[in-house]
Amino acid sequence: MKKILLLAFLPIFLGCAELQQIAEQMPNEGGYISNAEIAAGLRQALDNGIDKQVTKLTQEDGFFKNELVRIGLPPELQKVDKTLRDVGLDALADEGLKVLNRAAEDAVKEATPIFVTAVKEITFADARNILTGNDVAATTYLAEKTTTPLYSKFNPVIKNSLDEVGATQVWSNIINKYNSLPLTSNVNPDLPDYVTNEALKGVFTMIALEEKEIRNNFASRTTDLLRRVFALQD
C-alpha cells in the first residue's frame, strides 16, 4: 500500500525514467530486487544448467544414451541406415550412429567454456519479463542471443571431433558401401553442420531442463540469490 501511495505522488516530481528506476528498487516480498539482481539470478540459473546438466553430455554415451538429446540420422542418411540393415549390415549402421553422438560428446567437452563465457557476457534487456515468462524463457533468450556466434565456434570443434572419434572414416565407409549398392542414389550430406546443430539443440535442451527445475522446485534454488529472485515468479 505504501508503495502504491508513494508512486502516486512521485510523478509530480520525477520523469518516467526516474520513476521506473525507483519502482524497480521498491521492496517486494523477498526484499529489494533490482533488474541487475534479477539478471544475475537468471545467469546463475543458466550456469547451474551448464554445471549440472550440460556436463552430463560430455561423458561417454552422454548423448547416445540420453533420449532427450540423442542424435539420430539426418533425413539424407535414414535411407542409408535402412538399406544397410536390410542387407544385413546392422553393425555398420549402429557404429555410424554411435560415432555421430561420440563427436557431439567430444565437442561439448571442448566447447563448454564457450557457453560459460556466453552466459557471463549476456545482457538481459528485460530481465523481469524473462523471469516471469514461461519455464524456459531464460534458456530461449540465451539461445536466441548466442546460437549464431556459438555455431561459428562450435562447428570447427565438431569437425575435429568427427575426425578424432573416427566418424569421418566410418561414414566415408558407410556412404561408399551404400553408393556401391545397386539401385541407390548417391548421398553426401554435410555431417559437421548437422551434428553441430543437433549438439547445440542438445545443450540448450539440458540447460532448459535445469531452468524448469529451478522455477518449479524450491529445493533446487540452492543459493540465496536464486531463492530471492525466483520467489518473484512463484
Tab-separated table of C-alpha atoms in Angstrom:
chain	number	residue	atom	x	y	z
A	1	MET	CA	0.000	0.000	0.000
A	2	LYS	CA	2.794	2.409	0.893
A	3	LYS	CA	4.478	1.636	-2.404
A	4	ILE	CA	1.287	2.470	-4.311
A	5	LEU	CA	0.755	5.745	-2.466
A	6	LEU	CA	4.354	6.817	-2.944
A	7	LEU	CA	4.260	6.027	-6.656
A	8	ALA	CA	1.073	8.053	-6.945
A	9	PHE	CA	2.857	11.245	-5.835
A	10	LEU	CA	6.253	10.674	-7.423
A	11	PRO	CA	5.211	11.680	-10.987
A	12	ILE	CA	4.754	15.215	-9.704
A	13	PHE	CA	8.481	15.456	-9.118
A	14	LEU	CA	10.116	12.901	-11.404
A	15	GLY	CA	10.141	11.859	-15.049
A	16	CYS	CA	9.227	8.398	-16.340
A	17	ALA	CA	12.788	7.062	-16.403
A	18	GLU	CA	13.498	8.059	-12.814
A	19	LEU	CA	10.111	6.713	-11.704
A	20	GLN	CA	10.737	3.340	-13.348
A	21	GLN	CA	14.148	3.061	-11.714
A	22	ILE	CA	12.703	3.777	-8.270
A	23	ALA	CA	9.816	1.366	-8.828
A	24	GLU	CA	12.257	-1.410	-9.618
A	25	GLN	CA	14.089	-0.765	-6.353
A	26	MET	CA	10.921	-0.831	-4.241
A	27	PRO	CA	10.708	-3.680	-1.721
A	28	ASN	CA	8.942	-6.851	-2.799
A	29	GLU	CA	8.033	-9.791	-0.581
A	30	GLY	CA	11.566	-11.138	-0.943
A	31	GLY	CA	13.254	-7.801	-0.307
A	32	TYR	CA	14.807	-5.242	-2.648
A	33	ILE	CA	15.261	-6.800	-6.079
A	34	SER	CA	16.772	-4.766	-8.899
A	35	ASN	CA	16.890	-5.644	-12.568
A	36	ALA	CA	20.626	-6.215	-12.130
A	37	GLU	CA	19.970	-8.763	-9.367
A	38	ILE	CA	17.298	-10.483	-11.448
A	39	ALA	CA	19.714	-10.705	-14.371
A	40	ALA	CA	22.362	-12.134	-12.041
A	41	GLY	CA	19.856	-14.715	-10.822
A	42	LEU	CA	18.984	-15.713	-14.370
A	43	ARG	CA	22.668	-16.076	-15.227
A	44	GLN	CA	23.156	-18.214	-12.143
A	45	ALA	CA	20.282	-20.456	-13.212
A	46	LEU	CA	21.855	-20.876	-16.658
A	47	ASP	CA	25.253	-21.560	-15.076
A	48	ASN	CA	23.604	-24.283	-12.994
A	49	GLY	CA	22.244	-25.754	-16.185
A	50	ILE	CA	25.757	-25.943	-17.588
A	51	ASP	CA	27.323	-27.288	-14.390
A	52	LYS	CA	24.668	-29.883	-13.579
A	53	GLN	CA	23.190	-30.866	-16.925
A	54	VAL	CA	25.457	-29.972	-19.854
A	55	THR	CA	28.430	-31.694	-18.231
A	56	LYS	CA	26.457	-34.943	-18.418
A	57	LEU	CA	26.625	-34.669	-22.185
A	58	THR	CA	30.426	-34.744	-22.107
A	59	GLN	CA	30.515	-38.246	-20.646
A	60	GLU	CA	30.694	-41.347	-22.828
A	61	ASP	CA	27.168	-42.048	-24.103
A	62	GLY	CA	26.109	-38.641	-22.742
A	63	PHE	CA	24.253	-38.047	-25.984
A	64	PHE	CA	23.884	-41.596	-27.247
A	65	LYS	CA	22.021	-42.950	-24.190
A	66	ASN	CA	20.046	-39.784	-23.424
A	67	GLU	CA	16.719	-39.962	-25.254
A	68	LEU	CA	16.204	-36.209	-24.822
A	69	VAL	CA	19.225	-35.303	-26.928
A	70	ARG	CA	20.336	-38.446	-28.755
A	71	ILE	CA	21.392	-37.533	-32.278
A	72	GLY	CA	19.619	-39.568	-34.918
A	73	LEU	CA	20.391	-39.683	-38.591
A	74	PRO	CA	19.686	-36.760	-40.900
A	75	PRO	CA	16.962	-37.416	-43.496
A	76	GLU	CA	19.558	-37.932	-46.232
A	77	LEU	CA	21.064	-40.835	-44.300
A	78	GLN	CA	17.937	-42.503	-42.946
A	79	LYS	CA	17.544	-44.367	-46.211
A	80	VAL	CA	21.218	-45.348	-45.957
A	81	ASP	CA	20.610	-46.798	-42.494
A	82	LYS	CA	17.527	-48.729	-43.619
A	83	THR	CA	19.232	-50.105	-46.716
A	84	LEU	CA	22.284	-51.252	-44.770
A	85	ARG	CA	20.103	-53.027	-42.224
A	86	ASP	CA	18.009	-54.597	-44.974
A	87	VAL	CA	21.154	-56.210	-46.408
A	88	GLY	CA	22.402	-57.404	-43.001
A	89	LEU	CA	24.884	-54.619	-42.196
A	90	ASP	CA	23.307	-53.708	-38.828
A	91	ALA	CA	26.630	-53.466	-37.008
A	92	LEU	CA	27.962	-50.955	-39.505
A	93	ALA	CA	24.760	-48.896	-39.271
A	94	ASP	CA	24.915	-48.940	-35.443
A	95	GLU	CA	28.524	-47.804	-35.477
A	96	GLY	CA	27.678	-44.944	-37.817
A	97	LEU	CA	25.001	-43.691	-35.440
A	98	LYS	CA	27.208	-44.039	-32.389
A	99	VAL	CA	30.132	-42.054	-33.805
A	100	LEU	CA	27.870	-39.080	-34.568
A	101	ASN	CA	26.922	-38.944	-30.892
A	102	ARG	CA	30.529	-39.503	-29.826
A	103	ALA	CA	31.553	-36.467	-31.853
A	104	ALA	CA	28.910	-34.350	-30.092
A	105	GLU	CA	30.044	-35.591	-26.665
A	106	ASP	CA	33.652	-34.815	-27.510
A	107	ALA	CA	32.818	-31.377	-28.895
A	108	VAL	CA	30.673	-30.321	-25.937
A	109	LYS	CA	33.557	-31.222	-23.633
A	110	GLU	CA	35.846	-28.910	-25.591
A	111	ALA	CA	33.295	-26.142	-26.043
A	112	THR	CA	31.741	-25.923	-22.551
A	113	PRO	CA	33.934	-22.871	-21.697
A	114	ILE	CA	32.338	-21.125	-24.693
A	115	PHE	CA	28.911	-21.497	-23.092
A	116	VAL	CA	30.178	-20.368	-19.693
A	117	THR	CA	31.636	-17.201	-21.235
A	118	ALA	CA	28.455	-16.593	-23.244
A	119	VAL	CA	26.335	-16.703	-20.089
A	120	LYS	CA	28.647	-14.291	-18.258
A	121	GLU	CA	28.543	-11.804	-21.119
A	122	ILE	CA	24.841	-11.980	-21.926
A	123	THR	CA	22.804	-8.867	-21.146
A	124	PHE	CA	19.156	-9.387	-20.336
A	125	ALA	CA	17.335	-6.494	-21.985
A	126	ASP	CA	14.199	-7.136	-19.950
A	127	ALA	CA	15.115	-9.338	-17.034
A	128	ARG	CA	11.768	-9.053	-15.243
A	129	ASN	CA	9.760	-10.140	-18.264
A	130	ILE	CA	12.084	-13.093	-18.791
A	131	LEU	CA	11.800	-14.035	-15.115
A	132	THR	CA	8.004	-14.008	-15.266
A	133	GLY	CA	7.916	-15.695	-18.685
A	134	ASN	CA	7.476	-19.392	-19.404
A	135	ASP	CA	9.501	-22.195	-17.837
A	136	VAL	CA	12.351	-21.906	-20.355
A	137	ALA	CA	12.311	-18.161	-21.042
A	138	ALA	CA	15.915	-17.579	-19.942
A	139	THR	CA	17.208	-20.537	-21.956
A	140	THR	CA	15.265	-19.368	-25.011
A	141	TYR	CA	16.755	-15.901	-24.615
A	142	LEU	CA	20.242	-17.396	-24.330
A	143	ALA	CA	19.692	-19.495	-27.454
A	144	GLU	CA	18.401	-16.534	-29.462
A	145	LYS	CA	21.360	-14.368	-28.491
A	146	THR	CA	24.155	-16.920	-28.750
A	147	THR	CA	23.307	-19.671	-31.267
A	148	THR	CA	24.857	-17.909	-34.274
A	149	PRO	CA	28.180	-16.957	-32.631
A	150	LEU	CA	28.312	-20.288	-30.832
A	151	TYR	CA	27.827	-22.158	-34.093
A	152	SER	CA	30.863	-20.454	-35.616
A	153	LYS	CA	32.979	-21.551	-32.656
A	154	PHE	CA	31.348	-24.942	-32.211
A	155	ASN	CA	31.431	-26.147	-35.822
A	156	PRO	CA	35.257	-26.394	-36.148
A	157	VAL	CA	35.329	-28.348	-32.884
A	158	ILE	CA	32.710	-30.722	-34.276
A	159	LYS	CA	34.709	-31.190	-37.473
A	160	ASN	CA	37.819	-32.036	-35.468
A	161	SER	CA	35.810	-34.300	-33.174
A	162	LEU	CA	34.329	-36.185	-36.097
A	163	ASP	CA	37.869	-36.915	-37.233
A	164	GLU	CA	39.181	-37.753	-33.756
A	165	VAL	CA	36.427	-40.252	-32.910
A	166	GLY	CA	36.661	-41.810	-36.336
A	167	ALA	CA	33.269	-40.626	-37.527
A	168	THR	CA	34.589	-39.220	-40.782
A	169	GLN	CA	36.194	-42.520	-41.761
A	170	VAL	CA	33.222	-44.594	-40.574
A	171	TRP	CA	30.757	-42.546	-42.560
A	172	SER	CA	33.022	-42.492	-45.568
A	173	ASN	CA	32.962	-46.294	-45.477
A	174	ILE	CA	29.200	-46.365	-44.932
A	175	ILE	CA	28.421	-43.940	-47.751
A	176	ASN	CA	30.818	-45.678	-50.116
A	177	LYS	CA	29.221	-49.041	-49.292
A	178	TYR	CA	25.744	-47.594	-49.760
A	179	ASN	CA	26.632	-45.834	-53.016
A	180	SER	CA	28.041	-49.096	-54.383
A	181	LEU	CA	24.739	-50.905	-53.880
A	182	PRO	CA	22.568	-51.281	-56.989
A	183	LEU	CA	19.508	-49.055	-57.423
A	184	THR	CA	20.625	-46.415	-54.898
A	185	SER	CA	21.189	-42.696	-55.370
A	186	ASN	CA	24.477	-41.264	-54.166
A	187	VAL	CA	24.344	-39.193	-50.957
A	188	ASN	CA	26.853	-36.814	-49.457
A	189	PRO	CA	25.311	-34.863	-46.507
A	190	ASP	CA	27.182	-32.186	-44.586
A	191	LEU	CA	27.689	-34.142	-41.373
A	192	PRO	CA	29.599	-31.439	-39.424
A	193	ASP	CA	26.780	-28.942	-39.978
A	194	TYR	CA	24.116	-31.460	-38.987
A	195	VAL	CA	25.919	-32.676	-35.866
A	196	THR	CA	26.747	-29.104	-34.827
A	197	ASN	CA	23.098	-28.041	-34.954
A	198	GLU	CA	21.942	-31.177	-33.154
A	199	ALA	CA	24.616	-30.783	-30.475
A	200	LEU	CA	23.585	-27.171	-29.860
A	201	LYS	CA	19.945	-28.247	-29.566
A	202	GLY	CA	21.032	-30.849	-27.040
A	203	VAL	CA	22.951	-28.327	-24.956
A	204	PHE	CA	20.027	-25.908	-24.791
A	205	THR	CA	17.657	-28.785	-24.020
A	206	MET	CA	19.692	-29.689	-20.948
A	207	ILE	CA	20.035	-26.072	-19.801
A	208	ALA	CA	16.268	-25.702	-20.133
A	209	LEU	CA	15.810	-28.814	-18.007
A	210	GLU	CA	17.647	-27.163	-15.125
A	211	GLU	CA	15.819	-23.843	-15.593
A	212	LYS	CA	12.477	-25.654	-15.305
A	213	GLU	CA	13.692	-27.394	-12.173
A	214	ILE	CA	14.732	-24.126	-10.517
A	215	ARG	CA	11.493	-22.418	-11.481
A	216	ASN	CA	9.249	-25.204	-10.211
A	217	ASN	CA	11.145	-26.759	-7.322
A	218	PHE	CA	12.087	-24.530	-4.398
A	219	ALA	CA	14.661	-27.091	-3.189
A	220	SER	CA	16.597	-26.604	-6.432
A	221	ARG	CA	17.193	-22.927	-5.625
A	222	THR	CA	20.456	-23.637	-3.910
A	223	THR	CA	21.623	-20.059	-3.287
A	224	ASP	CA	20.120	-17.048	-1.585
A	225	LEU	CA	20.124	-15.152	-4.886
A	226	LEU	CA	18.167	-17.880	-6.667
A	227	ARG	CA	15.646	-18.056	-3.834
A	228	ARG	CA	15.108	-14.290	-3.748
A	229	VAL	CA	14.901	-13.816	-7.493
A	230	PHE	CA	12.706	-16.775	-8.391
A	231	ALA	CA	10.375	-16.064	-5.474
A	232	LEU	CA	9.117	-13.200	-7.665
A	233	GLN	CA	7.735	-15.630	-10.244
A	234	ASP	CA	6.093	-18.034	-7.779
